[in-house]
Coordinates of C-alpha atoms in Angstrom, one line a residue:
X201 CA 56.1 -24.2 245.1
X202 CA 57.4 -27.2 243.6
X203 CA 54.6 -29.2 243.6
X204 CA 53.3 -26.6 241.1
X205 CA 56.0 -27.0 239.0
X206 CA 54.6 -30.2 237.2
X207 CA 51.4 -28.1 236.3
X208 CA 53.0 -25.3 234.5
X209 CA 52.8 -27.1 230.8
X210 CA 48.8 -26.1 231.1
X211 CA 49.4 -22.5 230.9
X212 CA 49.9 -22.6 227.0
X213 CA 46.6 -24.5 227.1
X214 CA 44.8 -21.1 228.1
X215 CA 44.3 -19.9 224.8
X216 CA 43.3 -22.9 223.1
X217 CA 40.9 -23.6 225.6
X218 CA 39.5 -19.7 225.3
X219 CA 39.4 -20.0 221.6
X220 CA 37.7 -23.6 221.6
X221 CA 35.2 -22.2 224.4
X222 CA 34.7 -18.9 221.7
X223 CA 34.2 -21.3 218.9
X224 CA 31.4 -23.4 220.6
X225 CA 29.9 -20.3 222.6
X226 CA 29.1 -18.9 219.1
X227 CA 28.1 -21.6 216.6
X228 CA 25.8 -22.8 219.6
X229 CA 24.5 -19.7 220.8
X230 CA 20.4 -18.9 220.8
X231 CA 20.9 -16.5 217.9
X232 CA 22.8 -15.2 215.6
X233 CA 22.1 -17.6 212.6
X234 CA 19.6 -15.3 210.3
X235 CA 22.5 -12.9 210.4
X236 CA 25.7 -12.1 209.1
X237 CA 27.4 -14.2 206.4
X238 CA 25.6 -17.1 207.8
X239 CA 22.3 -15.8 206.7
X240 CA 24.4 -15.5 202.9
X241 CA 25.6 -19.0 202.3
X242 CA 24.3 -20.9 199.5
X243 CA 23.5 -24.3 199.2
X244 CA 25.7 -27.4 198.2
X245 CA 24.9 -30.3 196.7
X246 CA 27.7 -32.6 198.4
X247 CA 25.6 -31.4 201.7
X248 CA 22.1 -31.8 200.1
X249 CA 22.9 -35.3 198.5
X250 CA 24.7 -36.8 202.0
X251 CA 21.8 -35.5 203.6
X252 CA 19.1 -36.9 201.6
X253 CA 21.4 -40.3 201.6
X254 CA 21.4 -40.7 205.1
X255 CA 18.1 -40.0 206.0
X256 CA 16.7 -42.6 203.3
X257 CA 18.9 -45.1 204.6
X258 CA 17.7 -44.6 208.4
X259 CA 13.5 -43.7 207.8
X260 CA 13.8 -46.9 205.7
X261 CA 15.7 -49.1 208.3
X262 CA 14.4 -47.6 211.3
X263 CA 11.2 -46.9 210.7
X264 CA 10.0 -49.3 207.6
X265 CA 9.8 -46.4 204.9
X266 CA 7.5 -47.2 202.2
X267 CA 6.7 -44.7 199.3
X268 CA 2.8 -44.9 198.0
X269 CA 2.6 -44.5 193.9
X270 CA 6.0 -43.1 193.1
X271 CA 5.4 -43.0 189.7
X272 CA 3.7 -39.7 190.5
X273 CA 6.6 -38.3 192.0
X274 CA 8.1 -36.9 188.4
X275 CA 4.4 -37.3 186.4
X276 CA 4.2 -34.4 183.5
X277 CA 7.0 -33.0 184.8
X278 CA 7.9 -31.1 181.4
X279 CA 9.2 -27.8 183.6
X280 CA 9.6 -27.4 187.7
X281 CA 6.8 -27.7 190.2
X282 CA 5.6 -27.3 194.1
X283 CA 5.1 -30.5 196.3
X284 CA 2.8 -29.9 199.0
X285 CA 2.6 -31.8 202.3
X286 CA 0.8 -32.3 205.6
X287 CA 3.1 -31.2 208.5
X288 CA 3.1 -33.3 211.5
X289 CA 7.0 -33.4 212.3
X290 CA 10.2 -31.4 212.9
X291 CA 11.4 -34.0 210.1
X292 CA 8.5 -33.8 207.6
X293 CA 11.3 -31.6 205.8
X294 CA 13.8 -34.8 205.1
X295 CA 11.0 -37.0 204.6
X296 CA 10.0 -35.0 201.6
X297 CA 13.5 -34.4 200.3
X298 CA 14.4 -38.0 200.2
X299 CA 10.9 -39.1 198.7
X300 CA 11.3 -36.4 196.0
X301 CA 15.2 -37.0 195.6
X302 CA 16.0 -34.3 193.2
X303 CA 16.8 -30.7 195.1
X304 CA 13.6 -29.5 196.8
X305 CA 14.1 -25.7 198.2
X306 CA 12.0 -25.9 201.4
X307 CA 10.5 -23.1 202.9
X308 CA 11.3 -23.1 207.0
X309 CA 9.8 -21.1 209.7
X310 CA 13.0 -18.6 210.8
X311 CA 13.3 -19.3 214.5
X312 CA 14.7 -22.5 213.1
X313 CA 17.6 -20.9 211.9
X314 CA 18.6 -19.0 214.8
X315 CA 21.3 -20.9 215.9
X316 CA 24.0 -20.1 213.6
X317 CA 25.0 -23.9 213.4
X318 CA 21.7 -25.0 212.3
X319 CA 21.3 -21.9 210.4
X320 CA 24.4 -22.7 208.4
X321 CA 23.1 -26.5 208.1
X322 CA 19.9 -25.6 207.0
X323 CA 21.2 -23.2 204.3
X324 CA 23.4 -25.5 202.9
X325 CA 20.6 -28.3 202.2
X326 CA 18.5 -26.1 200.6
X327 CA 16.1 -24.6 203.1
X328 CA 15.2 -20.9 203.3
X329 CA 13.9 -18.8 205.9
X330 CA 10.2 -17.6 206.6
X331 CA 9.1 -15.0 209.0
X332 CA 5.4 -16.3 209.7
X333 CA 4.3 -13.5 212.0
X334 CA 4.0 -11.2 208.8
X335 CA 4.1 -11.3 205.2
X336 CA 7.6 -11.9 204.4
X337 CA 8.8 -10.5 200.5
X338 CA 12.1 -11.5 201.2
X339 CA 10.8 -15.6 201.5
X340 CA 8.3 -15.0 199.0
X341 CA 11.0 -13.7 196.2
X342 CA 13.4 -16.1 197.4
X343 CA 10.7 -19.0 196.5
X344 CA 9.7 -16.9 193.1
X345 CA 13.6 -17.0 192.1
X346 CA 13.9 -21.0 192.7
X347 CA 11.0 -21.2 190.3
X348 CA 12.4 -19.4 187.7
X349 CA 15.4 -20.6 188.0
X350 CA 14.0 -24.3 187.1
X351 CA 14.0 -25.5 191.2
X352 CA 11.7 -27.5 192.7
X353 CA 9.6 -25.9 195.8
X354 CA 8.3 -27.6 199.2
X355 CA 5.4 -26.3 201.1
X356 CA 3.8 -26.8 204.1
X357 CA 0.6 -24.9 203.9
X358 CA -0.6 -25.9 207.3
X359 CA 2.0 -23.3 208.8
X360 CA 3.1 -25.1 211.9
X361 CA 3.1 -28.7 213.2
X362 CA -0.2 -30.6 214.0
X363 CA 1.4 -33.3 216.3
X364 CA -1.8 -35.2 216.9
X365 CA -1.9 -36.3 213.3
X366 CA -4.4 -34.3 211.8
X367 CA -4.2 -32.4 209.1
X368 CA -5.1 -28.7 210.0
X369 CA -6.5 -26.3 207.4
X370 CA -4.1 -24.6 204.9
X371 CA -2.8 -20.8 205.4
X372 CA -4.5 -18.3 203.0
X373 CA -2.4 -17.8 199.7
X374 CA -0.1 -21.1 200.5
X375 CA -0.4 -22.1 197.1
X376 CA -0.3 -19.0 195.3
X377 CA 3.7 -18.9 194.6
X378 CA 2.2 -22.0 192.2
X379 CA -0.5 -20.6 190.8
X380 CA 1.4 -17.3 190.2
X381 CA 4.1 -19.6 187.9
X382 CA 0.9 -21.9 186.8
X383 CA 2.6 -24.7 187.9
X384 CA 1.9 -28.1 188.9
X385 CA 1.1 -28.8 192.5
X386 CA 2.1 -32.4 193.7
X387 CA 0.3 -33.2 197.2
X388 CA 1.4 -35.7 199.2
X389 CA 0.4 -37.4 202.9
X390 CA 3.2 -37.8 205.0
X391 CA 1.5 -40.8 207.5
X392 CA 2.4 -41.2 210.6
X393 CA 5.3 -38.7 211.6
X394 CA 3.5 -37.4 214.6
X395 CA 4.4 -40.8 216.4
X396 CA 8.0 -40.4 215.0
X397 CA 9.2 -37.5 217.3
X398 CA 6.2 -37.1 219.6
X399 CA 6.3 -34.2 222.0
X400 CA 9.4 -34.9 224.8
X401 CA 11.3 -37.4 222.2
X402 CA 15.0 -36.6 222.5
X403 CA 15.4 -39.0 219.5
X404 CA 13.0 -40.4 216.8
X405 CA 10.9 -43.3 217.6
X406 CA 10.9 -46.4 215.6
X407 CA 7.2 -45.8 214.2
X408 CA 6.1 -47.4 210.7
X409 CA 5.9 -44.2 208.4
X410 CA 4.5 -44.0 204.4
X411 CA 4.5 -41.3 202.2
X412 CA 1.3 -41.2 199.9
X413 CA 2.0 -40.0 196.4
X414 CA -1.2 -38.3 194.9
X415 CA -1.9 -37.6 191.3
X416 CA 0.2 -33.7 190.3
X417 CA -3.2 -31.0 190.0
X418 CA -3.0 -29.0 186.5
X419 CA -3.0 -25.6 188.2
X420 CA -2.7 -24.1 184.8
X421 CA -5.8 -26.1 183.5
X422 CA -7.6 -25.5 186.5
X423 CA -7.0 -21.8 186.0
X424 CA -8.3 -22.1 182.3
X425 CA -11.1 -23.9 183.3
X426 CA -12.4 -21.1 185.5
X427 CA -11.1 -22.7 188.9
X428 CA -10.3 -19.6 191.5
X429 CA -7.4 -19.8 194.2
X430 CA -9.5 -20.8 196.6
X431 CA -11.1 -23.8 194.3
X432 CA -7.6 -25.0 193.9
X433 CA -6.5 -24.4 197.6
X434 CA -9.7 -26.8 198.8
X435 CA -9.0 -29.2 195.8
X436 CA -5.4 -29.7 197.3
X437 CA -6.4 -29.7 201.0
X438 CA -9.3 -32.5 199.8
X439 CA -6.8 -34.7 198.1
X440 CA -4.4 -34.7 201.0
X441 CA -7.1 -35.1 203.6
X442 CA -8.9 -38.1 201.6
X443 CA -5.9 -39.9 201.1
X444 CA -4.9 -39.4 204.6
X445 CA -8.5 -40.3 206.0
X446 CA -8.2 -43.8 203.8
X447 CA -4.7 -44.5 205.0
X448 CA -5.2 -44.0 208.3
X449 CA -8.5 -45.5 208.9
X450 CA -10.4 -41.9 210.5
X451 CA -10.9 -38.4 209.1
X452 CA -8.0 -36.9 209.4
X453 CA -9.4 -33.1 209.3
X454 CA -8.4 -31.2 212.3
X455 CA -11.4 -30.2 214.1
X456 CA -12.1 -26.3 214.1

């Protein structure tokens, strides 16, 4: 019995251990993170800004960052707008924000969310969620309130991740949140992501990557001129694709 003795200062470390093995169990859990007061926290610029920060400074050691005609980045900016990009990476979301650098609200597909740690994270850098098995009002008003409130909107109109660098075709009514608010749409071509964080990477490779700045479309002009959703929609999708196919050195359509 005395040789136990020694060991009887770890009972008090029962609870601490419980609650520590509590803590973990639920901000780690599968899901949990579109729910609750998690799903109601707002974001912060202290998070948004360190964020943005960190990621320049390691896509532009690590993997050579280089921005293509910046100056079109804030071009007749006189109100808000919607940047637009091809989506080849689980990180095309911080390559945008730190090429834009003033708070982009980005529009996330919601099983990203479902760990309540990420969840959390996500919220608090300015990312909503989007349910993309339906058509979600709750994502859509969400985007419509950034854009009256003055914010600045990211899209990814492909829908999902083309991780063989092409650039698949754009989702039906992508671009209509714009059009709705006749605002300017900014595309840009994200190169070379795919080879970032290709499939089985635990962490992102060293690959060259440039971001491709294209000349803002006039949605409202376009409108006035007698250009259809679906004009503008193909326009965008053309400018993306063209500057991609040029970059790269082959089409970079994805093949139907």
């Amino acid at each position: 019995m005395k040789k136990y003795i020694k060991y009887l200062f770890l009972i008090p470390l029962i609870p601490f251990v419980f609650i520590i093995y509590k803590f973990l169990k639920f901000w780690f859990k599968s899901t949990g993170g579109n729910d609750g007061w998690i799903a109601e926290e707002q974001p912060s610029e202290i998070w948004r800004k360190a964020t943005v920060i960190f990621w320049r400074i390691f896509f532009t050691i690590y993997n050579g960052l280089r921005i293509v005609n910046i100056e079109n980045r804030d071009k007749n900016l006189e109100k808000n707008c919607v940047y637009v990009a091809n989506h080849e990476s689980i990180l095309d979301g911080f390559i945008l924000a730190c090429t834009v650098w003033h708070p982009l609200y980005i529009m996330v597909k919601k099983e990203a969310f479902e760990m309540p740690l990420k969840g959390y994270y996500l919220r608090k850098v300015c990312c909503f969620p989007v349910d993309r098995t339906r058509t979600d009002m709750v994502a859509i008003k969400t985007a419509i309130r950034h854009l009256s409130e003055g914010k600045f909107l990211g899209l990814f109109p492909e829908g999902t991740r083309n991780r063989e660098g092409y650039v698949s075709p754009f989702k039906s009514g992508a671009i209509k949140l714009a059009l709705k608010k006749k605002l300017p749409i900014h595309p840009i071509y994200i190169a070379n992501s795919h080879n970032i964080t290709p499939p089985n990477s635990i962490f992102p490779k060293p690959a060259k990557l440039t971001v491709i700045m294209l000349e803002p479309i006039d949605t409202k002009a376009e409108l006035e001129a007698g250009k259809t959703e679906k004009d503008i929609e193909k326009m965008l999708y053309d400018r993306i694709t063209e500057a991609g196919s040029k970059f790269m050195g082959y089409d970079v359509r994805a093949k139907s």
